[in-house]
Amino acid sequence: MQSFSFRSNYNENQNVEELIKERTRKIARQQIIFAILLLIVIALLIWYCARKTIYAEFDGYVHTEYKDYRAIDDIYVFDQYTEEGDIVMPGDTLYSYTYISMFNSSGVGAEPQIVINDRSLQFQRDNSYADANVLRVRIRELEAQIAREDNNIRFGMTDNSHKMDLERELAEARAQLRSTLNKAWRYGKSHNGSEAIGAAAQYGINFSREQFDLDHSLRQLYEANAPIIRYALAQDTAIVTKIWAPPFSRVFKKEHILQLEDLSYEKSNVQVIGWVPTQDMGKINNNTRAEIIVNDDVSFRASVQLLGARTEDLPEELRNNLSHTYTAIMVVFRPDRDQELPLWAVVDRVPVRIRIKNYDNGRRNDGSDYWFINNFGLTELSEKLWLKQRAKEHRRYRYYRHGVHHEEPAERPKPAFRYRKSAAASRQQAAPQHKPAATQSKPAAAQPRAAATAPAAAPAAARPAATAGAQ
C-alpha cells in the first residue's frame, strides 16, 4: 500500500493560543467573581462590626394593661351593645344588667340549687372528657417513645432502663385514663338523672339551662322591669378586645364580662420591658433614650423609666451557652409623647428589639445616671437630683395638660402691676453684707432711719388692697 499523509489547514500554534486566551479569560472571570464576593463579605463584616460598636441591642417585649369589667355581685347581663373590635367613646353604653338581689326583692325568686348542681355536674363531665383526651395523646406519645427505644436496644445503642421507665409511665397514664373515663361516666349519669328534676324545678320563674333569650318568662321580666335595669358606660376612648358574657346570661361575682384597651398608650400604661445582662448595665442609665424596633417598618422612641425592676431568667431561645448568661435585669422603658403608633404594635407581649447608642447613651456624669443608696436610704446627692427631676416632671406634665408640649411656656405671663421699692430699701439691698465693726457698734443710729422709711413703705403696702378691691 502506498503511504499517505493527512493534510489539514489546522494550525497547532493558533490552537494553543486560543486555549491560552480562553483559559486566561476564565481565570479572569473567576478572579472578578471572587473579588466581588470577597468585597461583599468584607463590607458585611465591617457593617456588622460598626453596628456592634455603635449600637447595643437587647431583646424585650411590650407590656400593656387592659380594663377588665367584672361583676361586683351576681348579676344578669341582658344586652351587649358592642362587639369585639368596636371602638367606644366616653359615654357609650357597653351592656345592660341587673342584680339578682333586685330580682329577689321584686318577688321573682332565685335559680333553684338543683339547676346549679346540674350545671356543675355537666361542667365537671366535660372537663373529665377533656382530661381524657389529653391522656390519650400522652399514651400515644409514650408508645411511640417505647417503639423508638426498642429500635435503639435492638442495635445496641442503649440499655433497657429507659424503656422500663417509659413502660411504667405508660401504665400510670392508662390507669389515669380509665379513672378519668369512669369519673366522666359517673358525672354524666348524675347529670342525666337530675336533668328531669332540674327541668321540672320552677321557683317563681321558669329557670332552665337553655339560653335566656329563649326563655319567654325572662323576656317578660326584662320588658316589665325596665326601671331596675342598669347600664355600664365607657369612661375613655377604647377598643373592645374580649367579651366573655353573652347576652341574656348569668355572671357570678368577680367573673369577667368584657375587656377594653385604652387607645391612649399613657392611659393603658404601655411599657417596654427589656432583658439587660448585668455586664451590659454600664451601657444604660437613667437618662438613656432608646429606639424600640417592632419590625422593619415600625419603630418608636422610649426613655428609661426604671432600672432594675426585677430579675428574670432569660428565655431558652435567648440564652447564650458560650457566655453562660441565664439571668438578666429587667429594665422598664416608657414611650415618649407625641408619637403615632399602630394599635397592633402596643398590644401586650409584642416582641421588640431595644437599640441604644454606645457613645451617646445620655450619660451626664452629674450623679443622675444611677441612684445610689446607703443604710439610711437615698444618698444626699441622689435625693437632691431626684427631687429636682420630679419637680421638672410635674412641671412638664402640667404644661402638657394645658396643650404646651415643651418644658417652659412660650411666653411668661406678665404681672398686672409691680411693687416699687423705696429708696431706702434699694440702698439697703445694694449695701455690702459684711459691714465694718464701727458701723455695727451703733445700732441706735440705725433705728431713726428705719423709722423714717416706715411711713414711705405704708402706702406701698396699702396699694394691693386697693387694687384687689378694684378687681
Coordinates of C-alpha atoms in Angstrom, one line a residue:
M1 CA 0.0 0.0 0.0
Q2 CA 1.2 3.5 -0.7
S3 CA 1.8 5.7 2.2
F4 CA -0.3 8.8 2.6
S5 CA -0.4 11.8 4.9
F6 CA -3.5 13.7 6.1
R7 CA -3.1 17.4 5.2
S8 CA -5.1 20.0 7.0
N9 CA -5.1 23.7 7.3
Y10 CA -5.3 23.5 11.1
N11 CA -2.6 25.4 12.8
E12 CA -1.4 23.9 16.1
N13 CA 0.1 27.2 17.3
Q14 CA -3.2 29.0 16.7
N15 CA -5.0 26.3 18.7
V16 CA -2.6 26.7 21.6
E17 CA -3.0 30.5 21.6
E18 CA -6.8 30.2 21.7
L19 CA -6.7 27.7 24.5
I20 CA -4.4 30.0 26.5
K21 CA -6.7 33.1 25.8
E22 CA -9.8 31.2 26.8
R23 CA -8.2 29.9 30.0
T24 CA -6.9 33.4 30.8
R25 CA -10.4 34.8 30.3
K26 CA -11.9 32.1 32.5
I27 CA -9.4 32.7 35.2
A28 CA -10.1 36.5 35.0
R29 CA -13.8 35.9 35.4
Q30 CA -13.2 33.7 38.4
Q31 CA -11.0 36.3 39.9
I32 CA -13.6 39.1 39.4
I33 CA -16.3 37.0 40.9
F34 CA -14.1 36.0 43.8
A35 CA -13.1 39.7 44.3
I36 CA -16.8 40.8 44.3
L37 CA -17.7 38.1 46.8
L38 CA -14.8 39.0 49.0
L39 CA -15.7 42.7 48.9
I40 CA -19.3 41.8 49.9
V41 CA -18.1 39.6 52.8
I42 CA -15.7 42.4 53.9
A43 CA -18.5 45.0 53.6
L44 CA -20.9 42.9 55.7
L45 CA -18.2 42.2 58.3
I46 CA -17.4 45.9 58.5
W47 CA -21.1 46.8 58.8
Y48 CA -21.6 44.2 61.5
C49 CA -18.6 45.3 63.5
A50 CA -19.6 49.0 63.1
R51 CA -23.1 48.3 64.2
K52 CA -22.0 46.3 67.2
T53 CA -19.6 49.2 68.1
I54 CA -22.0 52.0 67.6
Y55 CA -25.2 50.3 69.0
A56 CA -26.1 47.9 71.7
E57 CA -29.3 45.9 71.2
F58 CA -31.4 44.0 73.7
D59 CA -34.5 41.8 73.5
G60 CA -37.7 42.8 75.1
Y61 CA -41.5 42.9 74.9
V62 CA -44.4 45.3 75.2
H63 CA -46.5 45.3 78.4
T64 CA -50.0 46.8 78.2
E65 CA -52.7 46.9 80.8
Y66 CA -56.3 46.3 80.0
K67 CA -59.5 47.3 81.6
D68 CA -61.4 44.3 82.7
Y69 CA -65.1 44.8 83.6
R70 CA -66.1 42.3 86.3
A71 CA -69.3 41.7 88.2
I72 CA -69.2 43.1 91.7
D73 CA -72.1 40.8 92.6
D74 CA -74.2 38.1 91.0
I75 CA -75.9 39.8 88.0
Y76 CA -77.8 39.1 84.9
V77 CA -76.4 40.5 81.7
F78 CA -79.3 41.3 79.3
D79 CA -77.9 43.1 76.2
Q80 CA -74.4 43.6 74.8
Y81 CA -74.2 46.7 72.8
T82 CA -70.7 46.2 71.4
E83 CA -68.8 43.6 69.6
E84 CA -65.1 42.6 69.6
G85 CA -63.2 45.2 67.6
D86 CA -65.6 48.1 68.2
I87 CA -64.3 51.4 69.3
V88 CA -66.2 53.1 72.0
M89 CA -66.2 56.7 73.1
P90 CA -66.8 58.2 76.6
G91 CA -70.4 57.7 77.5
D92 CA -71.2 54.8 75.1
T93 CA -73.3 52.0 76.5
L94 CA -71.4 48.7 76.9
Y95 CA -74.0 46.4 78.3
S96 CA -77.2 46.3 80.4
Y97 CA -77.5 44.3 83.6
T98 CA -79.3 44.0 86.8
Y99 CA -78.5 42.4 90.2
I100 CA -80.0 39.1 91.2
S101 CA -80.8 40.6 94.6
M102 CA -83.1 43.1 92.9
F103 CA -84.9 40.2 91.3
N104 CA -85.4 38.5 94.6
S105 CA -86.6 41.8 96.2
S106 CA -89.2 42.0 93.3
G107 CA -90.5 38.6 94.2
V108 CA -89.2 36.9 91.2
G109 CA -87.1 34.3 93.0
A110 CA -83.7 32.8 92.5
E111 CA -82.4 29.9 90.4
P112 CA -83.0 26.5 92.1
Q113 CA -80.0 24.9 93.7
I114 CA -80.6 21.7 91.8
V115 CA -80.2 23.5 88.5
I116 CA -76.9 24.9 89.7
N117 CA -75.7 21.5 90.8
D118 CA -76.8 20.0 87.5
R119 CA -74.8 22.6 85.6
S120 CA -71.8 21.9 87.8
L121 CA -72.1 18.2 87.0
Q122 CA -72.2 18.9 83.3
F123 CA -69.1 21.2 83.6
Q124 CA -67.2 18.5 85.5
R125 CA -68.2 15.8 83.0
D126 CA -66.9 18.0 80.1
N127 CA -63.6 18.7 82.0
S128 CA -63.2 14.9 82.6
Y129 CA -63.6 14.2 78.9
A130 CA -61.1 16.9 78.1
D131 CA -58.6 15.4 80.5
A132 CA -59.2 12.0 79.0
N133 CA -58.2 13.4 75.5
V134 CA -55.0 14.8 77.0
L135 CA -54.2 11.4 78.5
R136 CA -54.8 9.7 75.1
V137 CA -52.3 12.0 73.5
R138 CA -49.8 11.2 76.2
I139 CA -50.3 7.5 75.8
R140 CA -49.7 7.7 72.1
E141 CA -46.5 9.6 72.7
L142 CA -45.3 7.1 75.2
E143 CA -46.0 4.2 72.9
A144 CA -44.0 6.0 70.1
Q145 CA -41.1 6.5 72.5
I146 CA -41.2 2.9 73.6
A147 CA -41.1 1.8 69.9
R148 CA -38.0 4.0 69.4
E149 CA -36.4 2.6 72.5
D150 CA -37.0 -1.0 71.1
N151 CA -35.1 0.0 68.0
N152 CA -32.2 1.5 69.9
I153 CA -32.0 -1.6 72.1
R154 CA -32.0 -3.8 69.1
F155 CA -29.0 -2.0 67.6
G156 CA -27.2 -1.8 71.0
M157 CA -27.4 2.0 71.3
T158 CA -28.9 2.0 74.8
D159 CA -29.9 -0.3 77.6
N160 CA -33.3 -1.4 78.9
S161 CA -33.6 1.0 81.8
H162 CA -35.1 3.9 80.0
K163 CA -37.6 1.6 78.3
M164 CA -38.7 0.3 81.7
D165 CA -39.3 3.8 82.9
L166 CA -41.4 4.6 79.8
E167 CA -43.4 1.4 80.3
R168 CA -44.1 2.4 83.9
E169 CA -45.2 5.9 82.8
L170 CA -47.4 4.3 80.2
A171 CA -49.1 2.0 82.7
E172 CA -49.7 5.0 85.0
A173 CA -51.2 7.0 82.1
R174 CA -53.5 4.2 81.1
A175 CA -54.7 3.8 84.8
Q176 CA -55.3 7.6 84.9
L177 CA -57.3 7.4 81.6
R178 CA -59.5 4.6 83.0
S179 CA -60.1 6.6 86.2
T180 CA -60.9 9.8 84.3
L181 CA -63.3 8.0 82.0
N182 CA -65.0 6.3 84.9
K183 CA -65.3 9.7 86.6
A184 CA -66.8 11.3 83.5
W185 CA -69.3 8.4 83.2
R186 CA -70.4 8.9 86.8
Y187 CA -70.8 12.7 86.3
G188 CA -72.8 12.1 83.1
K189 CA -75.0 9.6 84.8
S190 CA -75.7 12.0 87.6
H191 CA -76.3 14.8 85.1
N192 CA -78.8 12.8 83.1
G193 CA -80.6 11.7 86.3
S194 CA -81.0 15.3 87.6
E195 CA -82.0 16.7 84.2
A196 CA -85.6 15.8 84.5
I197 CA -85.8 17.1 88.1
G198 CA -84.0 20.4 87.1
A199 CA -86.2 21.0 84.1
A200 CA -89.3 20.4 86.3
A201 CA -88.0 22.6 89.2
Q202 CA -89.6 26.1 89.0
Y203 CA -89.3 28.7 91.6
G204 CA -91.2 31.9 90.8
I205 CA -89.9 31.9 87.2
N206 CA -89.0 29.1 84.9
F207 CA -85.2 28.9 85.0
S208 CA -83.6 26.3 82.8
R209 CA -80.2 25.5 81.3
E210 CA -81.3 26.9 78.0
Q211 CA -80.1 30.4 76.9
F212 CA -82.0 33.2 78.5
D213 CA -83.0 34.8 75.1
L214 CA -85.1 31.6 74.5
D215 CA -86.9 32.0 77.9
H216 CA -90.1 33.8 77.3
S217 CA -90.6 34.4 81.1
L218 CA -87.3 36.2 81.4
R219 CA -88.0 38.3 78.3
Q220 CA -91.3 39.4 80.0
L221 CA -89.3 40.2 83.1
Y222 CA -86.8 42.2 81.1
E223 CA -89.6 44.2 79.5
A224 CA -91.7 44.7 82.6
N225 CA -88.9 45.7 85.0
A226 CA -87.1 48.2 82.8
P227 CA -86.6 50.7 85.7
I228 CA -84.4 48.2 87.6
I229 CA -82.1 47.6 84.7
R230 CA -78.7 49.3 84.9
Y231 CA -76.2 50.2 82.2
A232 CA -72.4 50.2 82.1
L233 CA -70.8 53.1 80.3
A234 CA -67.4 53.6 78.7
Q235 CA -65.2 56.1 80.5
D236 CA -62.5 56.7 77.9
T237 CA -61.9 56.1 74.2
A238 CA -61.1 52.4 73.9
I239 CA -61.4 49.3 71.8
V240 CA -63.3 46.1 72.8
T241 CA -60.8 43.3 72.8
K242 CA -62.7 40.5 74.5
I243 CA -66.4 39.7 75.5
W244 CA -66.9 36.8 78.0
A245 CA -70.6 37.2 78.9
P246 CA -73.0 36.6 76.0
P247 CA -76.4 38.4 76.0
F248 CA -79.0 37.1 78.5
S249 CA -76.6 35.2 80.7
R250 CA -75.8 35.0 84.3
V251 CA -72.5 36.3 85.6
F252 CA -71.3 35.4 89.0
K253 CA -69.4 37.7 91.4
K254 CA -65.8 38.6 90.2
E255 CA -66.3 36.9 86.8
H256 CA -65.3 38.7 83.6
I257 CA -67.8 40.5 81.5
L258 CA -65.7 42.3 78.8
Q259 CA -62.3 43.7 78.3
L260 CA -61.2 47.1 76.9
E261 CA -57.9 48.6 75.8
D262 CA -57.4 52.3 76.0
L263 CA -56.4 54.0 72.8
S264 CA -54.0 56.2 74.7
Y265 CA -50.8 54.5 75.4
E266 CA -50.3 56.6 78.5
K267 CA -53.7 55.6 80.0
S268 CA -53.1 51.9 79.1
N269 CA -49.7 52.2 80.7
V270 CA -47.7 50.9 77.8
Q271 CA -44.2 49.9 78.8
V272 CA -41.3 48.2 77.1
I273 CA -39.6 45.6 79.3
G274 CA -36.1 44.7 78.3
W275 CA -33.7 41.9 79.3
V276 CA -30.4 43.5 80.0
P277 CA -27.5 41.3 81.2
T278 CA -25.5 42.5 84.2
Q279 CA -22.3 43.0 82.2
D280 CA -24.2 45.4 79.9
M281 CA -25.7 47.6 82.6
G282 CA -22.9 50.1 82.1
K283 CA -24.3 50.9 78.6
I284 CA -27.6 52.2 80.0
N285 CA -28.5 54.7 82.7
N286 CA -31.5 56.8 83.9
N287 CA -31.0 59.4 81.1
T288 CA -30.8 56.9 78.2
R289 CA -33.1 57.2 75.2
A290 CA -33.7 54.1 73.2
E291 CA -35.2 53.2 69.8
I292 CA -37.8 50.4 70.1
I293 CA -37.8 48.3 66.9
V294 CA -41.0 46.3 66.3
N295 CA -40.2 45.3 62.7
D296 CA -38.6 46.9 59.6
D297 CA -41.4 49.4 59.2
V298 CA -42.4 50.3 62.8
S299 CA -40.2 51.8 65.5
F300 CA -40.6 54.4 68.2
R301 CA -38.6 56.3 70.8
A302 CA -38.6 55.5 74.6
S303 CA -36.9 56.6 77.7
V304 CA -35.7 54.7 80.7
Q305 CA -38.3 54.7 83.5
L306 CA -36.9 52.2 85.9
L307 CA -33.5 50.5 86.1
G308 CA -33.6 47.1 87.8
A309 CA -37.3 46.4 88.2
R310 CA -36.5 42.8 89.0
T311 CA -34.5 39.9 87.7
E312 CA -35.8 37.1 85.4
D313 CA -34.5 34.0 83.8
L314 CA -33.8 34.5 80.1
P315 CA -36.0 32.5 77.7
E316 CA -34.3 29.5 76.3
E317 CA -34.2 30.9 72.8
L318 CA -32.3 34.0 74.0
R319 CA -29.7 32.2 76.1
N320 CA -26.0 32.1 75.0
N321 CA -24.3 28.9 76.1
L322 CA -20.9 30.5 75.4
S323 CA -21.3 33.4 77.8
H324 CA -23.3 31.4 80.4
T325 CA -25.8 34.2 80.8
Y326 CA -29.1 32.8 82.1
T327 CA -30.4 35.7 84.2
A328 CA -31.0 39.3 83.2
I329 CA -32.1 42.5 84.9
M330 CA -35.5 43.8 83.7
V331 CA -35.3 47.5 82.6
V332 CA -38.6 49.4 82.1
F333 CA -38.8 51.9 79.2
R334 CA -41.6 54.5 78.7
P335 CA -42.6 55.6 75.2
D336 CA -42.1 59.3 74.6
R337 CA -45.1 61.5 74.0
D338 CA -46.4 62.8 70.7
Q339 CA -45.8 59.6 68.7
E340 CA -48.2 57.9 66.3
L341 CA -48.1 54.1 66.7
P342 CA -50.2 51.3 65.1
L343 CA -52.5 49.7 67.6
W344 CA -51.1 46.2 67.0
A345 CA -47.6 47.3 67.9
V346 CA -48.6 48.2 71.5
V347 CA -50.6 45.2 72.5
D348 CA -49.4 43.0 75.3
R349 CA -46.4 40.7 74.8
V350 CA -45.3 42.0 71.4
P351 CA -41.6 41.1 71.0
V352 CA -39.3 44.1 70.2
R353 CA -35.7 45.0 69.9
I354 CA -34.2 47.7 72.1
R355 CA -31.4 49.7 70.4
I356 CA -29.2 52.1 72.4
K357 CA -26.2 54.2 71.2
N358 CA -23.0 53.2 73.0
Y359 CA -21.3 56.6 72.6
D360 CA -24.5 58.8 73.1
N361 CA -26.4 57.0 75.8
G362 CA -27.4 60.1 77.7
R363 CA -24.6 59.8 80.4
R364 CA -24.3 63.2 82.2
N365 CA -21.8 62.2 84.9
D366 CA -23.5 64.5 87.4
G367 CA -24.8 61.9 89.7
S368 CA -28.2 61.4 88.0
D369 CA -27.1 58.5 85.8
Y370 CA -27.8 56.0 88.6
W371 CA -29.5 56.3 92.0
F372 CA -27.3 55.3 95.0
I373 CA -28.5 54.2 98.4
N374 CA -27.0 53.6 101.8
N375 CA -28.3 52.2 105.1
F376 CA -30.4 55.3 105.6
G377 CA -32.0 55.4 102.1
L378 CA -31.0 57.6 99.1
T379 CA -27.7 59.4 99.3
E380 CA -27.8 63.1 99.7
L381 CA -26.8 63.8 96.1
S382 CA -29.2 61.2 94.7
E383 CA -32.1 62.6 96.7
K384 CA -31.3 66.2 95.7
L385 CA -31.2 65.2 92.0
W386 CA -34.3 63.1 92.3
L387 CA -36.3 65.9 93.8
K388 CA -35.2 68.2 91.1
Q389 CA -36.1 65.7 88.4
R390 CA -39.6 65.1 90.0
A391 CA -40.3 68.9 90.0
K392 CA -39.3 69.0 86.4
E393 CA -41.6 66.1 85.5
H394 CA -44.5 67.7 87.4
R395 CA -44.0 71.0 85.6
R396 CA -43.7 69.3 82.2
Y397 CA -46.9 67.3 82.9
R398 CA -48.8 70.4 84.0
Y399 CA -47.7 72.3 80.8
Y400 CA -48.6 69.2 78.7
R401 CA -52.1 69.0 80.0
H402 CA -52.7 72.7 79.0
G403 CA -51.5 72.0 75.5
V404 CA -47.9 73.1 75.7
H405 CA -45.6 70.3 74.7
H406 CA -42.3 71.7 76.0
E407 CA -40.8 72.2 79.4
E408 CA -41.3 76.0 79.6
P409 CA -44.3 78.1 78.4
A410 CA -43.9 80.0 75.2
E411 CA -44.5 83.4 76.9
R412 CA -44.4 84.0 80.6
P413 CA -47.4 85.9 81.9
K414 CA -46.6 89.5 82.9
P415 CA -47.8 90.7 86.3
A416 CA -50.6 93.3 86.3
F417 CA -48.5 95.7 88.5
R418 CA -45.2 95.8 90.2
Y419 CA -44.3 97.0 93.7
R420 CA -41.9 99.9 93.7
K421 CA -39.0 99.7 96.1
S422 CA -38.3 102.7 98.3
A423 CA -35.1 104.4 98.0
A424 CA -34.0 103.2 101.5
A425 CA -34.8 99.6 100.6
S426 CA -32.8 99.9 97.3
R427 CA -29.8 101.3 99.2
Q428 CA -30.1 98.6 101.9
Q429 CA -30.2 95.9 99.2
A430 CA -27.2 97.4 97.4
A431 CA -25.1 97.8 100.6
P432 CA -22.5 95.2 101.3
Q433 CA -23.5 92.4 103.6
H434 CA -20.3 92.5 105.8
K435 CA -20.2 95.9 107.5
P436 CA -17.2 97.2 109.4
A437 CA -17.2 96.9 113.1
A438 CA -17.6 100.6 113.6
T439 CA -20.9 100.6 111.8
Q440 CA -22.2 97.5 113.7
S441 CA -21.3 99.2 117.1
K442 CA -24.0 101.9 116.6
P443 CA -27.4 100.2 116.5
A444 CA -29.2 103.2 117.9
A445 CA -28.3 105.4 115.0
A446 CA -29.9 102.9 112.5
Q447 CA -33.3 103.0 114.3
P448 CA -34.3 106.5 113.3
R449 CA -33.6 105.7 109.6
A450 CA -35.8 102.6 109.8
A451 CA -38.5 104.6 111.5
A452 CA -38.2 107.3 108.8
T453 CA -38.6 104.7 106.0
A454 CA -41.6 103.0 107.6
P455 CA -44.2 105.8 106.6
A456 CA -42.9 105.6 103.0
A457 CA -43.5 101.8 102.9
A458 CA -47.0 102.1 104.3
P459 CA -48.7 103.5 101.1
A460 CA -47.0 100.7 99.1
A461 CA -48.3 98.1 101.4
A462 CA -51.8 99.5 101.1
R463 CA -51.7 99.5 97.3
P464 CA -52.5 95.8 96.8
A465 CA -55.7 96.0 98.9
A466 CA -56.9 98.9 96.8
T467 CA -56.1 97.0 93.6
A468 CA -57.9 93.9 94.9
G469 CA -61.0 96.0 95.7
A470 CA -61.0 97.4 92.2
Q471 CA -60.8 94.0 90.7

